[in-house]
Tab-separated table of C-alpha atoms and ligand atoms in Angstrom:
chain	number	residue	atom	x	y	z
A	1	MET	CA	-43.491	74.114	67.654
A	2	ASN	CA	-42.931	71.246	65.296
A	3	LYS	CA	-45.440	68.720	66.608
A	4	GLU	CA	-48.674	68.383	64.635
A	5	LEU	CA	-51.213	70.394	66.655
A	6	PRO	CA	-54.720	69.045	67.311
A	7	SER	CA	-57.647	70.458	65.342
A	8	ASN	CA	-59.758	73.265	66.814
A	9	ASP	CA	-62.571	70.781	67.393
A	10	SER	CA	-60.412	68.472	69.421
A	11	ILE	CA	-58.937	71.358	71.465
A	12	ILE	CA	-62.485	72.428	72.291
A	13	ALA	CA	-63.468	68.854	73.163
A	14	GLY	CA	-60.440	68.566	75.491
A	15	CYS	CA	-61.304	71.859	77.191
A	16	LYS	CA	-64.926	70.791	77.699
A	17	GLN	CA	-63.724	67.592	79.278
A	18	VAL	CA	-61.617	69.567	81.774
A	19	LEU	CA	-64.605	71.744	82.647
A	20	ASP	CA	-66.718	68.621	83.150
A	21	SER	CA	-64.229	66.922	85.391
A	22	ASN	CA	-63.916	70.089	87.516
A	23	HIS	CA	-67.700	70.406	87.834
A	24	ASN	CA	-69.405	69.369	91.041
A	25	GLY	CA	-73.023	69.737	89.953
A	26	SER	CA	-73.602	73.410	90.637
A	27	TYR	CA	-70.225	75.107	90.123
A	28	THR	CA	-66.790	74.489	88.683
A	29	ILE	CA	-63.667	74.398	90.824
A	30	PRO	CA	-60.526	76.001	89.348
A	31	ALA	CA	-58.534	72.728	89.471
A	32	GLY	CA	-58.749	69.459	91.380
A	33	GLY	CA	-56.581	69.110	94.504
A	34	LEU	CA	-55.045	72.566	94.529
A	35	TYR	CA	-58.267	74.608	94.389
A	36	PRO	CA	-61.194	72.657	95.881
A	37	HIS	CA	-63.602	75.602	96.408
A	38	GLN	CA	-65.517	78.097	94.281
A	39	TRP	CA	-63.571	81.259	93.435
A	40	LEU	CA	-65.172	84.532	92.358
A	41	TRP	CA	-63.352	85.655	89.242
A	42	ASP	CA	-62.620	82.068	88.239
A	43	SER	CA	-66.338	81.318	88.050
A	44	CYS	CA	-66.886	84.475	85.994
A	45	PHE	CA	-64.197	83.472	83.476
A	46	ILE	CA	-65.538	79.919	83.492
A	47	SER	CA	-69.091	80.998	82.756
A	48	ILE	CA	-67.875	83.133	79.826
A	49	GLY	CA	-66.601	79.952	78.124
A	50	LEU	CA	-69.605	77.896	79.209
A	51	ALA	CA	-71.940	80.463	77.647
A	52	GLU	CA	-70.576	79.385	74.264
A	53	TYR	CA	-72.058	75.910	74.528
A	54	ASP	CA	-74.117	75.376	77.688
A	55	ILE	CA	-75.984	78.497	78.656
A	56	LYS	CA	-77.886	76.852	81.521
A	57	ARG	CA	-74.699	75.694	83.154
A	58	ALA	CA	-73.157	79.156	82.673
A	59	GLN	CA	-76.129	80.714	84.453
A	60	LYS	CA	-75.982	78.148	87.226
A	61	GLU	CA	-72.298	78.892	87.731
A	62	LEU	CA	-73.080	82.545	88.466
A	63	ARG	CA	-76.172	81.830	90.536
A	64	SER	CA	-74.026	79.579	92.606
A	65	LEU	CA	-71.594	82.452	93.170
A	66	LEU	CA	-74.396	84.571	94.555
A	67	ARG	CA	-74.950	82.007	97.324
A	68	GLY	CA	-71.938	83.588	98.963
A	69	GLN	CA	-72.978	87.226	98.708
A	70	TRP	CA	-72.923	89.010	102.046
A	71	SER	CA	-75.994	90.995	103.058
A	72	ASN	CA	-73.964	94.219	102.685
A	73	GLY	CA	-73.376	93.351	99.008
A	74	MET	CA	-69.833	91.999	99.263
A	75	LEU	CA	-68.976	89.073	97.010
A	76	PRO	CA	-66.297	86.938	98.642
A	77	ASN	CA	-63.353	85.604	96.636
A	78	ILE	CA	-63.943	82.071	97.959
A	79	ILE	CA	-67.046	80.070	98.852
A	80	PHE	CA	-65.820	77.011	100.680
A	81	ALA	CA	-66.831	73.553	99.533
A	82	ASP	CA	-69.529	72.160	101.735
A	83	SER	CA	-67.568	69.337	103.261
A	84	ASP	CA	-66.050	68.532	106.605
A	85	SER	CA	-62.679	67.954	105.050
A	86	HIS	CA	-62.222	71.708	104.614
A	87	LYS	CA	-62.778	72.745	108.224
A	88	THR	CA	-59.268	74.189	108.472
A	89	ASP	CA	-59.804	76.526	105.506
A	90	LYS	CA	-63.068	77.751	107.001
A	91	ASN	CA	-61.473	78.235	110.387
A	92	ILE	CA	-58.631	80.299	109.019
A	93	TRP	CA	-61.172	82.860	107.785
A	94	GLN	CA	-64.047	82.621	110.279
A	95	SER	CA	-66.154	84.906	108.153
A	96	TRP	CA	-69.056	84.174	110.520
A	97	ARG	CA	-67.505	86.757	112.861
A	98	ASN	CA	-69.070	89.386	110.608
A	99	ALA	CA	-72.837	89.895	110.907
A	100	TYR	CA	-73.208	90.403	107.144
A	101	ALA	CA	-71.735	87.003	106.235
A	102	PRO	CA	-74.267	84.410	105.051
A	103	ASP	CA	-75.372	81.664	107.451
A	104	HIS	CA	-75.852	78.840	104.984
A	105	VAL	CA	-72.376	78.855	103.396
A	106	SER	CA	-68.924	79.573	104.637
A	107	THR	CA	-66.877	82.148	102.752
A	108	SER	CA	-63.671	84.155	102.862
A	109	GLY	CA	-63.853	87.760	104.111
A	110	ILE	CA	-62.345	89.521	101.076
A	111	THR	CA	-63.325	90.014	97.434
A	112	GLN	CA	-61.705	89.632	94.000
A	113	PRO	CA	-61.802	91.600	90.707
A	114	PRO	CA	-65.403	92.526	89.870
A	115	LEU	CA	-65.866	90.515	86.713
A	116	LEU	CA	-69.439	89.498	87.424
A	117	ALA	CA	-71.028	92.143	85.183
A	118	GLU	CA	-68.862	91.015	82.253
A	119	ALA	CA	-69.960	87.421	82.759
A	120	VAL	CA	-73.630	88.422	83.061
A	121	ILE	CA	-73.412	90.416	79.819
A	122	ARG	CA	-71.607	87.642	77.933
A	123	ILE	CA	-74.335	85.207	78.911
A	124	GLY	CA	-76.993	87.803	78.058
A	125	ALA	CA	-75.546	88.188	74.564
A	126	LYS	CA	-76.324	84.525	73.872
A	127	LEU	CA	-79.977	84.769	74.930
A	128	LYS	CA	-83.074	85.809	72.994
A	129	SER	CA	-84.152	89.312	74.018
A	130	VAL	CA	-86.998	88.237	76.286
A	131	ASP	CA	-84.792	85.702	78.095
A	132	ARG	CA	-81.990	88.242	78.251
A	133	ARG	CA	-84.253	90.697	80.030
A	134	SER	CA	-85.352	88.167	82.582
A	135	TRP	CA	-81.729	87.060	83.112
A	136	TYR	CA	-80.695	90.663	83.706
A	137	GLN	CA	-83.665	91.244	85.999
A	138	ASP	CA	-82.555	88.260	87.995
A	139	MET	CA	-78.943	89.366	88.293
A	140	TYR	CA	-79.372	93.129	88.612
A	141	PRO	CA	-80.175	93.436	92.343
A	142	ALA	CA	-77.113	91.413	93.363
A	143	LEU	CA	-74.872	93.247	90.906
A	144	LEU	CA	-76.111	96.622	92.028
A	145	ALA	CA	-75.610	95.733	95.695
A	146	TYR	CA	-72.091	94.560	94.894
A	147	HIS	CA	-71.104	97.753	93.059
A	148	GLU	CA	-72.674	99.897	95.776
A	149	TRP	CA	-70.715	97.947	98.379
A	150	MET	CA	-67.439	98.557	96.546
A	151	TYR	CA	-67.931	102.304	96.542
A	152	ARG	CA	-69.425	102.538	100.032
A	153	GLU	CA	-66.843	100.426	101.820
A	154	ARG	CA	-63.808	100.597	99.604
A	155	ASP	CA	-63.842	104.213	98.459
A	156	PRO	CA	-64.461	105.954	101.788
A	157	HIS	CA	-63.046	109.308	100.613
A	158	ASN	CA	-65.011	109.369	97.379
A	159	GLU	CA	-61.902	109.300	95.187
A	160	GLY	CA	-63.305	107.143	92.408
A	161	LEU	CA	-60.727	104.431	93.109
A	162	VAL	CA	-61.544	101.487	95.324
A	163	LEU	CA	-59.014	100.110	97.776
A	164	LEU	CA	-58.012	96.529	98.475
A	165	ILE	CA	-57.024	95.113	101.837
A	166	HIS	CA	-55.295	91.879	100.876
A	167	PRO	CA	-53.079	91.022	97.849
A	168	TRP	CA	-55.443	88.131	97.037
A	169	GLU	CA	-58.183	90.627	96.274
A	170	SER	CA	-56.220	91.701	93.195
A	171	GLY	CA	-56.374	88.191	91.711
A	172	LEU	CA	-52.700	88.640	90.797
A	173	ASP	CA	-51.640	87.469	94.246
A	174	ASN	CA	-47.947	88.272	94.359
A	175	SER	CA	-47.514	90.672	91.507
A	176	PRO	CA	-44.433	92.907	92.096
A	177	PRO	CA	-46.261	96.097	93.161
A	178	TRP	CA	-47.982	94.132	95.912
A	179	ILE	CA	-44.906	92.296	97.119
A	180	ASP	CA	-42.945	95.531	97.049
A	181	GLN	CA	-45.490	97.137	99.390
A	182	LEU	CA	-45.792	94.078	101.559
A	183	HIS	CA	-42.047	94.136	102.178
A	184	LEU	CA	-42.136	97.810	103.146
A	185	HIS	CA	-44.482	97.045	106.024
A	186	SER	CA	-42.791	95.872	109.163
A	187	LYS	CA	-42.660	92.137	109.567
A	188	PRO	CA	-44.334	90.705	112.650
A	189	LEU	CA	-41.818	89.390	115.143
A	190	TRP	CA	-42.920	85.759	114.822
A	191	ILE	CA	-42.243	85.803	111.064
A	192	SER	CA	-38.828	87.472	111.525
A	193	VAL	CA	-37.908	84.770	114.030
A	194	ILE	CA	-38.994	82.011	111.657
A	195	GLU	CA	-36.954	83.643	108.905
A	196	LYS	CA	-33.843	84.058	111.067
A	197	LEU	CA	-33.947	80.479	112.238
A	198	ASN	CA	-34.573	79.258	108.718
A	199	LEU	CA	-37.731	77.559	109.922
A	200	ASP	CA	-39.823	78.727	106.991
A	201	LYS	CA	-39.270	75.369	105.323
A	202	LEU	CA	-41.713	73.949	107.879
A	203	ALA	CA	-44.455	75.909	106.103
A	204	VAL	CA	-44.530	73.121	103.506
A	205	PHE	CA	-46.509	71.056	106.008
A	206	PHE	CA	-49.279	73.642	106.011
A	207	ARG	CA	-49.286	74.727	102.391
A	208	ARG	CA	-51.595	73.025	99.946
A	209	ASP	CA	-50.183	74.611	96.787
A	210	THR	CA	-46.615	73.305	97.110
A	211	LYS	CA	-47.971	69.769	97.528
A	212	HIS	CA	-49.301	70.054	93.983
A	213	VAL	CA	-46.905	72.439	92.216
A	214	PRO	CA	-43.095	72.812	92.463
A	215	PRO	CA	-42.275	75.430	95.134
A	216	GLY	CA	-40.266	77.520	92.629
A	217	GLN	CA	-43.504	78.218	90.769
A	218	ARG	CA	-45.307	79.561	93.819
A	219	VAL	CA	-45.016	82.399	96.283
A	220	ASN	CA	-42.121	81.844	98.732
A	221	ASN	CA	-42.772	80.658	102.296
A	222	ILE	CA	-42.062	83.975	103.997
A	223	ASP	CA	-44.405	85.885	101.705
A	224	ALA	CA	-47.023	83.164	102.206
A	225	LEU	CA	-46.711	83.712	105.976
A	226	LEU	CA	-47.072	87.458	105.491
A	227	TYR	CA	-50.343	86.853	103.593
A	228	PHE	CA	-51.515	84.568	106.351
A	229	ASN	CA	-50.646	87.243	108.870
A	230	ILE	CA	-52.805	89.813	107.061
A	231	ILE	CA	-55.735	87.389	107.219
A	232	GLN	CA	-55.213	87.054	110.966
A	233	ARG	CA	-55.209	90.842	111.403
A	234	LEU	CA	-58.349	91.301	109.318
A	235	LYS	CA	-60.065	88.478	111.132
A	236	ARG	CA	-59.301	90.106	114.500
A	237	LYS	CA	-61.262	93.118	113.202
A	238	ASN	CA	-64.129	90.765	112.303
A	239	TRP	CA	-63.778	91.768	108.644
A	240	ASP	CA	-65.321	95.114	109.552
A	241	ILE	CA	-64.001	97.761	107.177
A	242	GLU	CA	-64.433	100.645	109.592
A	243	ARG	CA	-62.298	98.893	112.175
A	244	ILE	CA	-59.826	97.804	109.533
A	245	LEU	CA	-59.345	101.364	108.277
A	246	GLU	CA	-59.166	102.857	111.779
A	247	ARG	CA	-55.493	102.080	112.045
A	248	SER	CA	-52.966	102.294	109.284
A	249	HIS	CA	-53.260	99.076	107.408
A	250	PHE	CA	-51.955	97.587	104.203
A	251	THR	CA	-54.323	99.238	101.691
A	252	PHE	CA	-53.844	99.634	97.995
A	253	GLN	CA	-55.697	101.153	95.024
A	254	ASP	CA	-54.987	98.379	92.586
A	255	LEU	CA	-54.825	99.199	88.875
A	256	THR	CA	-56.186	95.928	87.499
A	257	PHE	CA	-59.064	95.828	89.981
A	258	ASN	CA	-60.086	99.411	89.233
A	259	CYS	CA	-59.865	98.891	85.454
A	260	ILE	CA	-62.108	95.848	85.726
A	261	LEU	CA	-64.496	97.831	87.903
A	262	ILE	CA	-64.673	100.626	85.316
A	263	ARG	CA	-65.578	98.129	82.597
A	264	ALA	CA	-68.043	96.412	84.928
A	265	ASN	CA	-69.745	99.761	85.545
A	266	GLN	CA	-70.240	100.196	81.801
A	267	HIS	CA	-71.867	96.756	81.715
A	268	LEU	CA	-73.994	97.556	84.766
A	269	ARG	CA	-75.343	100.612	82.950
A	270	GLU	CA	-76.153	98.519	79.900
A	271	ILE	CA	-77.929	95.918	82.017
A	272	ALA	CA	-79.968	98.592	83.814
A	273	LYS	CA	-80.905	100.211	80.502
A	274	THR	CA	-82.025	96.916	78.981
A	275	ILE	CA	-84.446	96.297	81.835
A	276	GLY	CA	-85.597	99.913	82.038
A	277	ARG	CA	-83.992	100.630	85.417
A	278	LYS	CA	-82.149	103.748	86.468
A	279	ILE	CA	-78.857	103.423	88.334
A	280	PRO	CA	-79.185	105.264	91.676
A	281	GLU	CA	-77.883	108.805	91.292
A	282	ASP	CA	-75.107	108.616	93.864
A	283	LEU	CA	-73.739	105.437	92.312
A	284	ASP	CA	-73.934	107.054	88.907
A	285	GLU	CA	-71.789	109.937	90.185
A	286	ARG	CA	-69.210	107.537	91.604
A	287	ILE	CA	-69.086	105.647	88.328
A	288	LYS	CA	-68.317	108.855	86.407
A	289	LYS	CA	-65.669	109.753	88.937
A	290	SER	CA	-63.918	106.394	88.511
A	291	GLU	CA	-63.369	106.942	84.796
A	292	GLU	CA	-61.779	110.321	85.524
A	293	ALA	CA	-59.793	109.037	88.508
A	294	LEU	CA	-57.909	106.551	86.360
A	295	ASP	CA	-55.900	109.520	85.149
A	296	ASN	CA	-54.460	109.923	88.663
A	297	LEU	CA	-52.666	106.621	88.139
A	298	TRP	CA	-50.863	107.812	84.984
A	299	ASP	CA	-47.155	108.562	85.192
A	300	GLY	CA	-46.011	110.982	82.496
A	301	PHE	CA	-42.359	110.015	82.798
A	302	TYR	CA	-42.766	106.256	82.458
A	303	LYS	CA	-45.756	106.754	80.169
A	304	GLN	CA	-47.757	104.093	81.923
A	305	TYR	CA	-50.332	103.565	84.665
A	306	PHE	CA	-49.476	102.188	88.107
A	307	SER	CA	-51.338	101.179	91.246
A	308	ARG	CA	-51.031	103.489	94.241
A	309	THR	CA	-51.220	103.313	97.993
A	310	PHE	CA	-54.473	104.423	99.560
A	311	ILE	CA	-52.923	106.378	102.436
A	312	THR	CA	-50.104	108.312	100.712
A	313	HIS	CA	-51.366	108.283	97.118
A	314	LYS	CA	-47.873	107.313	96.039
A	315	LEU	CA	-47.704	105.474	92.731
A	316	VAL	CA	-45.981	102.134	93.145
A	317	LYS	CA	-43.741	102.187	90.111
A	318	GLU	CA	-43.117	98.491	89.740
A	319	PRO	CA	-44.260	97.483	86.266
A	320	SER	CA	-46.520	94.475	85.867
A	321	ILE	CA	-49.249	93.139	83.587
A	322	SER	CA	-51.588	95.638	85.276
A	323	ALA	CA	-49.976	98.343	83.112
A	324	LEU	CA	-51.965	97.009	80.132
A	325	MET	CA	-55.338	96.717	81.876
A	326	PRO	CA	-56.433	100.299	81.144
A	327	LEU	CA	-56.945	98.949	77.596
A	328	TYR	CA	-59.593	96.636	79.022
A	329	SER	CA	-61.203	99.482	81.023
A	330	GLY	CA	-62.048	101.272	77.769
A	331	ALA	CA	-61.760	104.560	79.678
A	332	ILE	CA	-58.497	105.899	78.250
A	333	ASP	CA	-58.112	107.895	75.063
A	334	LYS	CA	-56.596	106.489	71.902
A	335	SER	CA	-53.231	108.231	72.348
A	336	ARG	CA	-52.761	106.663	75.789
A	337	ALA	CA	-53.831	103.324	74.348
A	338	GLU	CA	-51.138	103.749	71.697
A	339	GLU	CA	-48.516	104.285	74.411
A	340	LEU	CA	-49.567	101.039	76.044
A	341	VAL	CA	-49.481	99.188	72.741
A	342	LYS	CA	-45.894	100.422	72.238
A	343	MET	CA	-44.983	98.672	75.493
A	344	LEU	CA	-46.893	95.582	74.463
A	345	ASN	CA	-44.923	95.436	71.210
A	346	SER	CA	-41.536	96.200	72.703
A	347	THR	CA	-39.217	93.210	73.141
A	348	SER	CA	-37.728	94.791	76.258
A	349	HIS	CA	-41.188	94.939	77.874
A	350	PHE	CA	-44.059	92.630	76.964
A	351	SER	CA	-43.274	91.249	73.522
A	352	THR	CA	-42.126	87.664	74.056
A	353	LYS	CA	-42.479	84.530	71.981
A	354	TYR	CA	-45.636	83.661	73.958
A	355	PRO	CA	-47.171	86.950	75.083
A	356	VAL	CA	-48.144	88.457	77.450
A	357	PRO	CA	-45.730	87.961	80.384
A	358	SER	CA	-47.188	88.867	83.776
A	359	VAL	CA	-44.138	91.075	84.399
A	360	PRO	CA	-42.169	92.803	81.607
A	361	VAL	CA	-38.936	91.000	80.798
A	362	ASN	CA	-36.773	94.038	81.618
A	363	SER	CA	-38.018	94.175	85.220
A	364	SER	CA	-35.687	93.024	87.998
A	365	TRP	CA	-38.666	91.006	89.271
A	366	TYR	CA	-39.020	88.994	86.075
A	367	ASN	CA	-38.964	85.288	86.924
A	368	GLU	CA	-39.773	82.947	84.065
A	369	LEU	CA	-41.954	80.487	86.023
A	370	GLY	CA	-42.512	82.586	89.154
A	371	TYR	CA	-46.110	82.947	90.291
A	372	TRP	CA	-47.545	86.142	88.724
A	373	GLN	CA	-43.978	87.342	88.262
A	374	GLY	CA	-43.277	86.379	84.659
A	375	PRO	CA	-45.405	83.595	83.141
A	376	THR	CA	-48.237	84.268	80.750
A	377	TRP	CA	-51.787	83.598	81.959
A	378	ILE	CA	-54.788	82.922	79.751
A	379	ASN	CA	-57.158	85.166	81.730
A	380	THR	CA	-55.007	88.288	81.552
A	381	ASN	CA	-54.376	87.582	77.859
A	382	TRP	CA	-58.104	87.391	77.325
A	383	LEU	CA	-58.739	90.707	79.098
A	384	ILE	CA	-55.976	92.490	77.198
A	385	ALA	CA	-57.074	91.059	73.832
A	386	ASP	CA	-60.644	92.173	74.535
A	387	GLY	CA	-59.443	95.715	75.260
A	388	LEU	CA	-57.174	95.792	72.201
A	389	LYS	CA	-60.046	94.791	69.933
A	390	ARG	CA	-62.256	97.551	71.287
A	391	TYR	CA	-59.496	100.102	70.562
A	392	GLY	CA	-59.090	98.700	67.042
A	393	PHE	CA	-55.729	96.991	67.586
A	394	ASN	CA	-56.938	93.792	65.934
A	395	GLY	CA	-53.525	92.538	64.825
A	396	GLU	CA	-52.158	92.699	68.382
A	397	ALA	CA	-55.292	91.072	69.799
A	398	GLU	CA	-55.104	88.230	67.317
A	399	ARG	CA	-51.450	87.611	68.033
A	400	ILE	CA	-52.213	87.188	71.747
A	401	ILE	CA	-55.213	84.967	71.101
A	402	LYS	CA	-53.343	82.819	68.622
A	403	SER	CA	-50.397	82.331	70.936
A	404	SER	CA	-52.696	81.499	73.893
A	405	VAL	CA	-54.561	78.884	71.892
A	406	GLU	CA	-51.298	77.434	70.624
A	407	LEU	CA	-50.075	76.951	74.195
A	408	ILE	CA	-53.253	75.104	75.150
A	409	ALA	CA	-53.186	73.032	71.955
A	410	GLU	CA	-49.621	71.969	72.640
A	411	HIS	CA	-49.769	71.366	76.413
A	412	GLY	CA	-53.399	71.376	77.548
A	413	PRO	CA	-55.030	74.008	79.778
A	414	HIS	CA	-52.401	74.592	82.451
A	415	GLU	CA	-52.618	77.419	84.945
A	416	TYR	CA	-49.752	79.450	83.377
A	417	PHE	CA	-46.856	79.105	80.919
A	418	SER	CA	-43.382	80.470	80.393
A	419	ALA	CA	-43.757	83.495	78.120
A	420	LYS	CA	-40.350	82.713	76.630
A	421	SER	CA	-40.357	78.956	75.993
A	422	GLY	CA	-44.037	78.130	76.386
A	423	SER	CA	-43.366	75.445	79.036
A	424	PRO	CA	-46.453	74.748	81.101
A	425	ALA	CA	-46.525	75.426	84.850
A	426	GLY	CA	-48.829	75.553	87.873
A	427	ALA	CA	-51.953	73.396	88.078
A	428	ARG	CA	-52.943	71.097	85.218
A	429	ASN	CA	-56.494	71.029	83.883
A	430	PHE	CA	-57.132	74.577	84.997
A	431	SER	CA	-60.723	75.650	84.404
A	432	TRP	CA	-60.409	79.273	83.230
A	433	SER	CA	-57.630	78.337	80.797
A	434	ALA	CA	-60.020	75.760	79.327
A	435	SER	CA	-63.128	77.949	79.232
A	436	LEU	CA	-61.459	81.041	77.785
A	437	THR	CA	-59.780	78.922	75.110
A	438	ILE	CA	-63.215	77.754	74.017
A	439	GLU	CA	-64.392	81.356	73.876
A	440	MET	CA	-61.311	82.499	71.954
A	441	LEU	CA	-61.496	79.668	69.448
A	442	LEU	CA	-65.144	80.309	68.748
A	443	ASN	CA	-65.044	84.119	68.676
A	444	GLY	CA	-61.440	85.162	68.439
A	445	LEU	CA	-61.402	85.711	64.676
A	446	ILE	CA	-58.583	83.287	64.211
A	447	ASN	CA	-57.878	80.305	62.126
A	448	LYS	CA	-55.210	78.156	63.758
A	449	GLU	CA	-54.041	76.879	60.371
A	450	ASP	CA	-53.097	80.435	59.219
B	1	GLC	C1	-54.814	81.953	92.804
B	1	GLC	C2	-54.842	83.055	91.752
B	1	GLC	C3	-56.213	83.698	91.742
B	1	GLC	C4	-57.259	82.613	91.477
B	1	GLC	C5	-57.127	81.456	92.472
B	1	GLC	C6	-57.986	80.265	92.095
B	1	GLC	O1	-55.004	82.443	94.076
B	1	GLC	O2	-53.864	84.016	91.989
B	1	GLC	O3	-56.300	84.700	90.769
B	1	GLC	O4	-58.527	83.139	91.546
B	1	GLC	O5	-55.793	81.003	92.508
B	1	GLC	O6	-57.709	79.861	90.790
């Protein structure tokens, strides 16, 4: 980059401005227009940045998330904005069909990566010990209920790995392992007909994302219809997991989700300890099992971890950014971590000019600006850098942080960027890109002028 880059202070000021303009009083939307509601892991990432300069707002962001918690403990990936203009979104989901859904807000019927404990801990770290304890006391019941729900409903065979029922639950919507599995399932007739008659272009009238972002940077119309179709199927079962699992369904033990859960469990323990509580014994057992179960996702030949299907236990050997998430889990040994770092540093895998690509460059799926199929994202960079630091790979962590900040300094907080050229893509003024940049600049051990 040859342009003079703004100072750290002005990058931070720009990011704060984005977070302010996306704020509606009690929570922060991911980006205006494209994402008008509150999203689960977005709000967690957002509050991590907010905690650096406005602790009250960070706390409010998470409290606002808990408005959507179901009485069985589930945290939905979306809480819909309270406005009549979003009736269609609410109707697509009809979460009210399930008795556990809250009455006062309308939500989706699925979850997203369990980052809440990380956000609670990051906020806690900024508080004086007495305030920290009362913050944890406040958050603990909801967190506990959420973790218990994950194991009760999503790990029915006590395997230590929780299953997901929709690609959106992974947060990495159309990452190759998911799309690969989606395409293996038979297509409903109505979608095959649309495809044959080339009518999928009509989907543009119903899609919000392609009104805001060039279609080449989003999931294609047929895959979007397949996602929609899964929602319809889940809705017909009233979002009831027992009914959903009765018949063979699209179910997946996702690597990123389970790695984030493992880390979240470590935080849950820490929170419980700080407030003198004991994690219920059966949950404690499940937590231990999860750390061990990660090993079942290791492939000795490819020397990496993969997601696997819930029904057949087959590893889905399509590489993606998930391969690096065991670093974030903290549950692998140093020699495995070294294997992953080799991949991170290899130019045929993840080492690009602007790391880390969401799919390694040698994959047949790699698509420079394709949604979750190539670009670099600030949130996954943040998770990987955090894991690297904990394993002592400080040089690698700093390289990722520095490159992420450079992208934001040059272009502003976009949703994602080409990992090769750095060109910005997706939504502009994207909240988690802004908030995590603030966090990285203030804590990331870097000096942009280096
Ligand atoms: C997309 C992303 C997901 C994110 C949501 C809102 O669906 O894939 O991770 O939470 O947008 O930003």
